[in-house]
CSV table of C-alpha atoms in Angstrom, one decimal:
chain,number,residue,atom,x,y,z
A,1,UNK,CA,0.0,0.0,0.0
A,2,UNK,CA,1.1,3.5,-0.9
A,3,UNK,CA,2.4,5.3,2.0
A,4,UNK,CA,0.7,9.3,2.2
A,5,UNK,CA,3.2,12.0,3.0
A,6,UNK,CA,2.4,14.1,6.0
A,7,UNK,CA,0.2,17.1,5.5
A,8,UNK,CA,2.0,19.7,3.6
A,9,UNK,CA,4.8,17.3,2.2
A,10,UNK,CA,5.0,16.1,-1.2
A,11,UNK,CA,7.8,14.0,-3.2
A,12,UNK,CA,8.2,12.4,-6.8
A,13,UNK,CA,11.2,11.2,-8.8
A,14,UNK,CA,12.7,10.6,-12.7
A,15,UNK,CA,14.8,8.8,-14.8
A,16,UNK,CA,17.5,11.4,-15.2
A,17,UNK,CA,20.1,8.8,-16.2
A,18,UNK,CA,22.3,9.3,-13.4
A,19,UNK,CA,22.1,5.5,-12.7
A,20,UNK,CA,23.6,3.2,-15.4
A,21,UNK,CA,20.6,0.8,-14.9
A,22,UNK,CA,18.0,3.2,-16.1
A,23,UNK,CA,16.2,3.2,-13.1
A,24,UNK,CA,14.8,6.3,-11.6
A,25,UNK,CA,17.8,8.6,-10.1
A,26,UNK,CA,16.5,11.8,-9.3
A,27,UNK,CA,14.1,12.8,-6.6
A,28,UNK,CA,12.5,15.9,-4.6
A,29,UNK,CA,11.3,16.0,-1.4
A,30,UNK,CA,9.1,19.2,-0.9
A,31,UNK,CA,7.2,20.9,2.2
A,32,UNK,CA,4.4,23.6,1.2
A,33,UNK,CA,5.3,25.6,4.0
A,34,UNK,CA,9.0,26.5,5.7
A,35,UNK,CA,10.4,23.6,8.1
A,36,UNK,CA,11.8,23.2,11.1
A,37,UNK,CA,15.0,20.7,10.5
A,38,UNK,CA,17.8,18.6,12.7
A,39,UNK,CA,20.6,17.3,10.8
A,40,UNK,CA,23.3,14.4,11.2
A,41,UNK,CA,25.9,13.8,8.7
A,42,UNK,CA,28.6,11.4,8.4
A,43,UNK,CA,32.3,12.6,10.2
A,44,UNK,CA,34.1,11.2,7.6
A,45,UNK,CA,36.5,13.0,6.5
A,46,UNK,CA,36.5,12.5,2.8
A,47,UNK,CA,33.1,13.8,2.9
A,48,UNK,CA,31.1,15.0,0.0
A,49,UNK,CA,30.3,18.3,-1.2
A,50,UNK,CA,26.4,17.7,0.1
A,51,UNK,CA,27.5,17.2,3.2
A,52,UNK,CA,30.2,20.5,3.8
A,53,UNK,CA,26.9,22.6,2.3
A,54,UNK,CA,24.3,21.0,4.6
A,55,UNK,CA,26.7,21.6,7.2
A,56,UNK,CA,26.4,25.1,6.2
A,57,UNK,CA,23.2,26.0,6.2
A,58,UNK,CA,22.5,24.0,9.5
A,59,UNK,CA,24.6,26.3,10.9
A,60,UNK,CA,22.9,29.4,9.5
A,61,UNK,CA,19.4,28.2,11.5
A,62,UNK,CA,16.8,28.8,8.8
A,63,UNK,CA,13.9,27.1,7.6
A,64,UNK,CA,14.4,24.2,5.1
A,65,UNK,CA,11.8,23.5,2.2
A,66,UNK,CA,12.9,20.9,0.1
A,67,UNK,CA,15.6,18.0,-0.7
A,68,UNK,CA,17.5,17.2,-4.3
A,69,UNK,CA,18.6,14.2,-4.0
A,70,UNK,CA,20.8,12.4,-6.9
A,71,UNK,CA,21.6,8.3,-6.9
A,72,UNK,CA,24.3,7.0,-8.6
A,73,UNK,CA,26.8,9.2,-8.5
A,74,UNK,CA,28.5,10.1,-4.7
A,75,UNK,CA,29.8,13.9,-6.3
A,76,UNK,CA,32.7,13.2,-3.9
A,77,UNK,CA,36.4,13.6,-4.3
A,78,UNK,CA,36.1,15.4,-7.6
A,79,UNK,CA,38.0,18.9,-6.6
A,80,UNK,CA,36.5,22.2,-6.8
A,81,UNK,CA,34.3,21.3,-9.4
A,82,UNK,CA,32.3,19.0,-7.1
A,83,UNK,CA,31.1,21.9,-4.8
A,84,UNK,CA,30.4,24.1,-7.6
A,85,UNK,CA,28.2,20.9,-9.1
A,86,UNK,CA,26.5,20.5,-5.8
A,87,UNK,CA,25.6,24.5,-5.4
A,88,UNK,CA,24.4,24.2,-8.9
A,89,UNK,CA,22.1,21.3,-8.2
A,90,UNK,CA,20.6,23.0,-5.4
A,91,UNK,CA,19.8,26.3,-7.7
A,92,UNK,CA,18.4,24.0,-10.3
A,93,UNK,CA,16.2,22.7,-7.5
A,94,UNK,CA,15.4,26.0,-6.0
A,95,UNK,CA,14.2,27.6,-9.6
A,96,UNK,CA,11.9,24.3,-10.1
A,97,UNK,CA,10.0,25.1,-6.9
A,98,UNK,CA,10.5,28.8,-6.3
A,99,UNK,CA,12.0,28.9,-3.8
A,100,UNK,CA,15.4,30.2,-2.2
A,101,UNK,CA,18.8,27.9,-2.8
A,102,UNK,CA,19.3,28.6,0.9
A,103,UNK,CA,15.8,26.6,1.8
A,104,UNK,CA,17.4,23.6,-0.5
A,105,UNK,CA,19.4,20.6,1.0
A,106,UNK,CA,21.8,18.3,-0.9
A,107,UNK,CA,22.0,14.6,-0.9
A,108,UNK,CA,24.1,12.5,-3.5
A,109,UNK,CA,24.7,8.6,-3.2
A,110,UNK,CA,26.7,6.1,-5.8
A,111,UNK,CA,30.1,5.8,-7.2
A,112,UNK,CA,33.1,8.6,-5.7
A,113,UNK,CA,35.2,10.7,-7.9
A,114,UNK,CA,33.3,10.9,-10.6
A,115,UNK,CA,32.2,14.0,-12.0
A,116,UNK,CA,28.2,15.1,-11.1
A,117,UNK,CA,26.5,15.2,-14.8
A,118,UNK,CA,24.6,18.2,-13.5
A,119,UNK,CA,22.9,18.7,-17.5
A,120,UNK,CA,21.2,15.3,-16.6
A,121,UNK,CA,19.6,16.8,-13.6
A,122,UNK,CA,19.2,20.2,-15.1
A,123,UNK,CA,17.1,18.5,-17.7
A,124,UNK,CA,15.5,15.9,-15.3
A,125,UNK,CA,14.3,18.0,-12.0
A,126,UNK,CA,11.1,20.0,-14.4
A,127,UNK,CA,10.2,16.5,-15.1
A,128,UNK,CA,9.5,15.6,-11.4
A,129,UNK,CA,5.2,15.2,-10.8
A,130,UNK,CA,5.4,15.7,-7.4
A,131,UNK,CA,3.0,14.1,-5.3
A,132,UNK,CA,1.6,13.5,-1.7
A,133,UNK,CA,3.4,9.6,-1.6
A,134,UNK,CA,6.9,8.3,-0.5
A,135,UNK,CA,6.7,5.6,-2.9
A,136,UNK,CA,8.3,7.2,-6.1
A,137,UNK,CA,10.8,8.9,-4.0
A,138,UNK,CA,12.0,6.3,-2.0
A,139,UNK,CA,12.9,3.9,-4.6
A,140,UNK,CA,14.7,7.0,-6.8
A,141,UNK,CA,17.4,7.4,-4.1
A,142,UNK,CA,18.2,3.8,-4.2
A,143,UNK,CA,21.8,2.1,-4.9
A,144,UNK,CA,22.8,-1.6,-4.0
A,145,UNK,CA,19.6,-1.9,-1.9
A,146,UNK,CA,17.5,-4.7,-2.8
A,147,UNK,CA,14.7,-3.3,-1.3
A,148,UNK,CA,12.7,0.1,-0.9
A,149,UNK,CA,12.8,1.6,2.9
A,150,UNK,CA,9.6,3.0,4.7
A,151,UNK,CA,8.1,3.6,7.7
A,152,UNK,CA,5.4,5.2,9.6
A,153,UNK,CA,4.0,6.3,12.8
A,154,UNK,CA,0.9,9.0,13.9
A,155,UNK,CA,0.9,10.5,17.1
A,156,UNK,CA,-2.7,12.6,18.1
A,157,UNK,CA,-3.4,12.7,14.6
A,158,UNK,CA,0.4,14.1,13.6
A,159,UNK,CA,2.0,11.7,10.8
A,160,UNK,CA,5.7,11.0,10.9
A,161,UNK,CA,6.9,9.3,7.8
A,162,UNK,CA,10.9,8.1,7.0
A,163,UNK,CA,12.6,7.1,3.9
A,164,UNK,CA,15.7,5.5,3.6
A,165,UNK,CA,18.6,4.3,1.6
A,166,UNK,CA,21.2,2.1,2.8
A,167,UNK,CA,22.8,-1.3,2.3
A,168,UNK,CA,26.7,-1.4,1.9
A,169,UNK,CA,29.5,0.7,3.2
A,170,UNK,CA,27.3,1.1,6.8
A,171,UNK,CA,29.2,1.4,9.7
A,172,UNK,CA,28.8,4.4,12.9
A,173,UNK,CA,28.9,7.7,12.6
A,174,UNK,CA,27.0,7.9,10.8
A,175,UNK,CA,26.2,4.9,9.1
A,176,UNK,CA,26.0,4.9,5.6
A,177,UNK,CA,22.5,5.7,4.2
A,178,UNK,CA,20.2,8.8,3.1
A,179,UNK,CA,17.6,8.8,6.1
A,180,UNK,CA,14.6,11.2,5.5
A,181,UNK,CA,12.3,12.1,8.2
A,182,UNK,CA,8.8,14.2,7.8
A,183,UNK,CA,6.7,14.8,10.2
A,184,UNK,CA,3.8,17.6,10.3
A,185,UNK,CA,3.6,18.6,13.7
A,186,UNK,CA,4.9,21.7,15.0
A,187,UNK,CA,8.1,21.5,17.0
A,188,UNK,CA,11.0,24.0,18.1
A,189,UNK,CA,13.7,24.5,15.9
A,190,UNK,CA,16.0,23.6,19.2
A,191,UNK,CA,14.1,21.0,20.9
A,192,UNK,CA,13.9,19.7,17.3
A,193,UNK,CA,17.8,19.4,17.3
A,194,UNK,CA,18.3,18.6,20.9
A,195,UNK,CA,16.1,15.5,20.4
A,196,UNK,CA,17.5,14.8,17.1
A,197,UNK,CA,21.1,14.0,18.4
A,198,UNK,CA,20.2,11.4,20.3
A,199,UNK,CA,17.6,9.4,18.5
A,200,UNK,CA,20.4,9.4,16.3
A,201,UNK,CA,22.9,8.2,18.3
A,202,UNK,CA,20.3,5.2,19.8
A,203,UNK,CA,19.3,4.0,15.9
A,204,UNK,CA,21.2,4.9,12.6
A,205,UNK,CA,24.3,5.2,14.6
A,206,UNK,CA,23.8,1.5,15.7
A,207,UNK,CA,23.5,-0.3,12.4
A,208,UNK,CA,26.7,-1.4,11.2
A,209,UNK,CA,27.2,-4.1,7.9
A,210,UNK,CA,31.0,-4.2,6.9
A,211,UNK,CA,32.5,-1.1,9.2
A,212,UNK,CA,33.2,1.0,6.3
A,213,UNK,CA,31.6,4.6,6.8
A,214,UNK,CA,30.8,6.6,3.8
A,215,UNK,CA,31.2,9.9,2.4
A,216,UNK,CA,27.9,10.4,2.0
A,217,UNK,CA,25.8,9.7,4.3
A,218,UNK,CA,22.9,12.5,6.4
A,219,UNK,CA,19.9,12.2,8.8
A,220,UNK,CA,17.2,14.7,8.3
A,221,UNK,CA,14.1,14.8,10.4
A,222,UNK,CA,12.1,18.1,9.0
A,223,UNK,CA,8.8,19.5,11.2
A,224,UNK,CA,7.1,21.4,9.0
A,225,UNK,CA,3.7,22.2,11.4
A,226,UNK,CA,0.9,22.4,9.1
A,227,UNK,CA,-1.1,20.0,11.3
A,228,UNK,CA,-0.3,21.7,14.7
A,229,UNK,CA,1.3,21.4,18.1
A,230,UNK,CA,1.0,17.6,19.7
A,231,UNK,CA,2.4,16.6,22.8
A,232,UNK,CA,6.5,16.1,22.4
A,233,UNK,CA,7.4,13.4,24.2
A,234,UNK,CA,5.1,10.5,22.3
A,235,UNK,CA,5.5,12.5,19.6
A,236,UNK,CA,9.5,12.5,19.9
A,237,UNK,CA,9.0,8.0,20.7
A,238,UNK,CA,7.4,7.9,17.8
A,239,UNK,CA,9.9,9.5,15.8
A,240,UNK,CA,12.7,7.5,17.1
A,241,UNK,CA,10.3,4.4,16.2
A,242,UNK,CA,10.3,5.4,12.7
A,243,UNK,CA,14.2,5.6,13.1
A,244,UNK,CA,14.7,2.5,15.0
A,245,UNK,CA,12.8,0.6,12.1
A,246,UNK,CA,14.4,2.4,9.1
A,247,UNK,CA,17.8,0.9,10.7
A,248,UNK,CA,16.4,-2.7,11.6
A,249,UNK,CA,15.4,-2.8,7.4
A,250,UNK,CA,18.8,-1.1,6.8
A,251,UNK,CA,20.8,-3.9,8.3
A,252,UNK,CA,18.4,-6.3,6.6
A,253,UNK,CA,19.1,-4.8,3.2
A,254,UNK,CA,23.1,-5.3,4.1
A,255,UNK,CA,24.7,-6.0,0.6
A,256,UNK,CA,24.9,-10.0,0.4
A,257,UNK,CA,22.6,-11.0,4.0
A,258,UNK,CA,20.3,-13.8,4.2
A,259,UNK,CA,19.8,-12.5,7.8
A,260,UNK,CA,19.0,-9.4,10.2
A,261,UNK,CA,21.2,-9.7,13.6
A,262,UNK,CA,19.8,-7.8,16.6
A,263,UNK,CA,22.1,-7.5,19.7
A,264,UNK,CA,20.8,-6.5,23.3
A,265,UNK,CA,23.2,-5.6,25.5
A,266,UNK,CA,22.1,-4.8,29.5
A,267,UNK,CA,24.0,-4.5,32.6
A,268,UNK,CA,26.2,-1.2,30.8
A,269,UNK,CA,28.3,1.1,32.9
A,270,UNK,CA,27.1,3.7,30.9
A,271,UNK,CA,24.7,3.9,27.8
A,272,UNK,CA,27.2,5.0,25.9
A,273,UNK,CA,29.6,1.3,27.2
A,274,UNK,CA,26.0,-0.6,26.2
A,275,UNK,CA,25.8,1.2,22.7
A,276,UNK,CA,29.5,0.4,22.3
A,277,UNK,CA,29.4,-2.8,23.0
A,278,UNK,CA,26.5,-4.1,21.1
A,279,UNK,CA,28.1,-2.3,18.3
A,280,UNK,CA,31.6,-4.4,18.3
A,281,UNK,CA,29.3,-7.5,18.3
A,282,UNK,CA,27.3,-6.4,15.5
A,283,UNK,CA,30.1,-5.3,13.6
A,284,UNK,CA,32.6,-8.4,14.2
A,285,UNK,CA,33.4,-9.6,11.0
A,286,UNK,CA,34.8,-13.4,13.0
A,287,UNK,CA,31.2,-13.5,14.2
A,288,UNK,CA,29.1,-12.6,11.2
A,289,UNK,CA,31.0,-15.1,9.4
A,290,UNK,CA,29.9,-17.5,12.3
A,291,UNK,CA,26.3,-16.2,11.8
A,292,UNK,CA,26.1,-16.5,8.4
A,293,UNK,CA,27.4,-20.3,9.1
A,294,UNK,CA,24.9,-20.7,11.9
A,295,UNK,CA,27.9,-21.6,14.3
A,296,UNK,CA,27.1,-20.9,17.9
A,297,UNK,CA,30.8,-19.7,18.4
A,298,UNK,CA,30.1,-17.8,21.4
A,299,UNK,CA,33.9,-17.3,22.1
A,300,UNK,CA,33.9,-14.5,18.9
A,301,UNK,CA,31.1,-12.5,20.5
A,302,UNK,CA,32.9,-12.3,24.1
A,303,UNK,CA,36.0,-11.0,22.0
A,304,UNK,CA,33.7,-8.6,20.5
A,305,UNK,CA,32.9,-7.5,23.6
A,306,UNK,CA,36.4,-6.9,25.4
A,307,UNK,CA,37.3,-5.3,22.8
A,308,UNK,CA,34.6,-2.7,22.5
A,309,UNK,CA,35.4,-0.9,25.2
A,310,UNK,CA,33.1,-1.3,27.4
A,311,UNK,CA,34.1,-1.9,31.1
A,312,UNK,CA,33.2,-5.8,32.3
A,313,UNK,CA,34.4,-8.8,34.2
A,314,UNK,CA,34.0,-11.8,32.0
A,315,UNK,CA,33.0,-13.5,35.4
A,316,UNK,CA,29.8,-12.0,35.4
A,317,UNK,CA,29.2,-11.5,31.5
A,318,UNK,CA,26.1,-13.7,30.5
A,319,UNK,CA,25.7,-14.5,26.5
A,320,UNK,CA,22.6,-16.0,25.0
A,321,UNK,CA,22.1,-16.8,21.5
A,322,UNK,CA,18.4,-17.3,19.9
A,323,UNK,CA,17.4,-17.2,23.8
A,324,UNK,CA,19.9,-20.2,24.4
A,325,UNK,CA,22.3,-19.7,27.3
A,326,UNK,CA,25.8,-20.3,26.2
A,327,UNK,CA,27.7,-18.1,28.5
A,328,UNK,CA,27.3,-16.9,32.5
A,329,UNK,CA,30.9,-16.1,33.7
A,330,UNK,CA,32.3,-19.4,32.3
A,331,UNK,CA,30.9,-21.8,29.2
A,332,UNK,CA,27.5,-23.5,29.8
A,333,UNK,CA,26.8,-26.9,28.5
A,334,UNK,CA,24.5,-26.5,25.7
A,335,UNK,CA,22.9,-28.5,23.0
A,336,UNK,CA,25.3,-26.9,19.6
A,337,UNK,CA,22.9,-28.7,17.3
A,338,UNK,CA,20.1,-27.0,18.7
A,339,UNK,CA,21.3,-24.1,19.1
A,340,UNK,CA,22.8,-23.7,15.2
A,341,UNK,CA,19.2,-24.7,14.1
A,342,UNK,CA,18.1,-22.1,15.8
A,343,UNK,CA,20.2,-19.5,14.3
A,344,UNK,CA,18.7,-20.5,10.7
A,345,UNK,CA,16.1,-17.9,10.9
A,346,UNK,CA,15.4,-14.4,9.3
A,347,UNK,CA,16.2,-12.8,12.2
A,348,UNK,CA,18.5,-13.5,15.3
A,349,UNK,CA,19.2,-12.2,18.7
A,350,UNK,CA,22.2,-12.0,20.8
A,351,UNK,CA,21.8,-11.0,24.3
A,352,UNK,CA,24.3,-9.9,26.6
A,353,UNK,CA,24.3,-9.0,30.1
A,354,UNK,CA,27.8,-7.0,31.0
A,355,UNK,CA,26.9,-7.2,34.8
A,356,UNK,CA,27.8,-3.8,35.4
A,357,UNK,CA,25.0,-1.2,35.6
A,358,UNK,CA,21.6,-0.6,34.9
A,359,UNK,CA,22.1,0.9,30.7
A,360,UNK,CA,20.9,-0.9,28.1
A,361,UNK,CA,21.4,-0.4,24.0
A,362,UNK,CA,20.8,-2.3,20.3
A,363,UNK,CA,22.9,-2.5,17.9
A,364,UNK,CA,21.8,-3.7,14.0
A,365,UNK,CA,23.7,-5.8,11.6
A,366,UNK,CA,23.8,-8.7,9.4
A,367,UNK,CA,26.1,-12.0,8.4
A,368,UNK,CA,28.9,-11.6,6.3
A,369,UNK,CA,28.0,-13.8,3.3
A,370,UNK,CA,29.8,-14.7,-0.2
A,371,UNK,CA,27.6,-12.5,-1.9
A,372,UNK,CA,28.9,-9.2,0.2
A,373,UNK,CA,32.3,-10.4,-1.8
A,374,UNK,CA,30.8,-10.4,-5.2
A,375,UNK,CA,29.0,-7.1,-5.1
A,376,UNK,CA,31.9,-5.1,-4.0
A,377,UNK,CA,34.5,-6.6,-6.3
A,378,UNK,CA,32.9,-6.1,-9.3
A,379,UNK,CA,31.2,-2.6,-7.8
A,380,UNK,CA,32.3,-0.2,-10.5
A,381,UNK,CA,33.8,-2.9,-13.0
């Protein structure tokens, strides 16, 4: 089923031929009226044109009213002609709608150091039929992903809709994807961004699939009011729900998985120790091998752990995998047969209790599989 755009916001797409497939590679992301907007970007330092610009104009405080956003073709590492590419595709964008370059944000995704073919866009943005559904916009901004990310939440009659792209070179902060969040309820610019920082931190910067972070990657959650004021704090849940599944589909999506990992970690020092250390499990390439072979090698996921880190004793760590108790300060006797079986699903858990304090955190990822190999050999041959 079509997913509706909050009041106010509309989106559409083309074929600009960005994309050597053909497939739709261009897409605007609109609001009718002037938006409240937080912003994460990636802290790599090879970062993309898009990302020095919306860096920018976050700084400058005003209002945002739309997204460009090109697939295909990162616009990164490709000199002084790259941010003058990226200026010009937000002008191109800003003519289209009538509106301001300044109320414009940038987002590019694809192959680096190659140059932006900004006639294809200047032909393909007055092409765009905007409209009030994700659909058309979502798949546009598309890469290696396999599948089209969406989600959805309404709080008091409020909508909060996110789009996302995302499924190679992921790893914290931030992980590599285009996230798009639209919501039309009214918020503060500041408790907007206060907020925004960390839902971040709790969701996209939690997925990891081969801990490689991009030049690319952004965050936007835009509040552009036209259905009124709601209250914040279920409205704020609801927004990191939105987030929190954007990332679980993310980490599904990862380039070669046949299977979504979710760790819970408890028992944290801190919740920044808990978000560590379910990270290093999630991203331990020795134990999404093991995943991917449904081997219950719990030894690789206590390495994972000591060297995330987080503070522990291993005498009080408890592992369990698939809810199977493998680990409590010292190896359990356990059934490997069953518990490998039990790994051969869609999705699997490991849980881990550090035994220290009372924070808690998830962490996304996925097995490391053959096909990850394939894609990323041959990815611009």
């Amino acid at each position: 089923m079509a997913v509706r755009l909050p009041r106010g916001f509309r989106a559409g797409a083309v074929r600009a031929g960005i994309k050597p497939s053909g497939r739709p590679d261009l897409a605007l992301l609109v609001s009718g009226l002037p938006a409240h907007w937080a912003y994460a970007a990636t802290q790599n330092r090879a970062a993309a044109p898009s990302i020095h610009r919306g860096r920018a104009l976050y700084a400058q405080g005003g209002p945002l009213r739309a997204v460009v956003v090109n697939a295909g073709n990162a616009n990164c590492a490709t000199g002084e002609r790259g941010f003058r590419d990226d200026a010009r595709m937000a002008e191109l964008a800003a003519q289209r709608l009538g509106i301001s370059p300044e109320e414009v944000l940038t987002a590019s995704t694809g192959v680096i150091g190659v140059p932006l073919p900004v006639e294809r866009i200047e032909r393909g943005l007055p092409q765009i039929d905007l409209t009030p559904f994700a659909q058309a916009f979502a798949e546009a901004i598309l890469t290696t992903d396999l599948v089209v990310k969406v989600a959805e939440a309404e709080v008091a009659g409020a909508r909060i809709v996110g789009v996302a792209k995302g499924s190679g070179m992921i790893h914290p902060n931030l992980a590599t994807m285009l996230a798009f969040l639209v919501t039309d309820a009214w918020v503060p610019q500041e408790v907007l961004r206060e907020a925004w920082r960390g839902i971040v931190d709790r969701t996209f910067n939690q997925v990891t699939v081969d801990g490689d972070t991009s030049t690319n990657d952004l965050a936007l959650l835009m509040a552009n009011g036209a259905y009124g004021e709601v209250p914040l704090e279920p409205l704020l849940e609801a927004v990191e729900g939105v987030a929190r599944e954007l990332s679980r589909k993310i980490a599904r999506d990862g380039e070669g998985a046949t299977k979504l990992m979710t760790v819970r970690v408890q028992g944290a020092a801190t919740e920044e120790e808990a978000r560590r250390a379910a990270r290093a499990v999630a991203a331990s390439l020795l134990w999404k091998s093991a995943l991917y072979g449904n081997d219950p090698n719990w030894g690789r996921i206590l390495a994972a752990l000591g060297n995330s880190g987080a503070r522990f004793d291993p005498l009080r760590v408890e592992i369990r995998l698939q809810g199977v108790p493998l680990y409590r300060g010292g190896a359990l006797p356990f059934d490997r047969e069953r518990a490998s079986q039990a790994m051969r699903a869609e999705e699997v858990e490991v849980f881990v209790d550090l035994g220290e304090g009372p924070f808690r955190a998830e962490a996304w990822g996925c097995d490391l599989t053959e096909g990850y190999v394939r894609i990323n050999a041959l990815y611009t041959t």
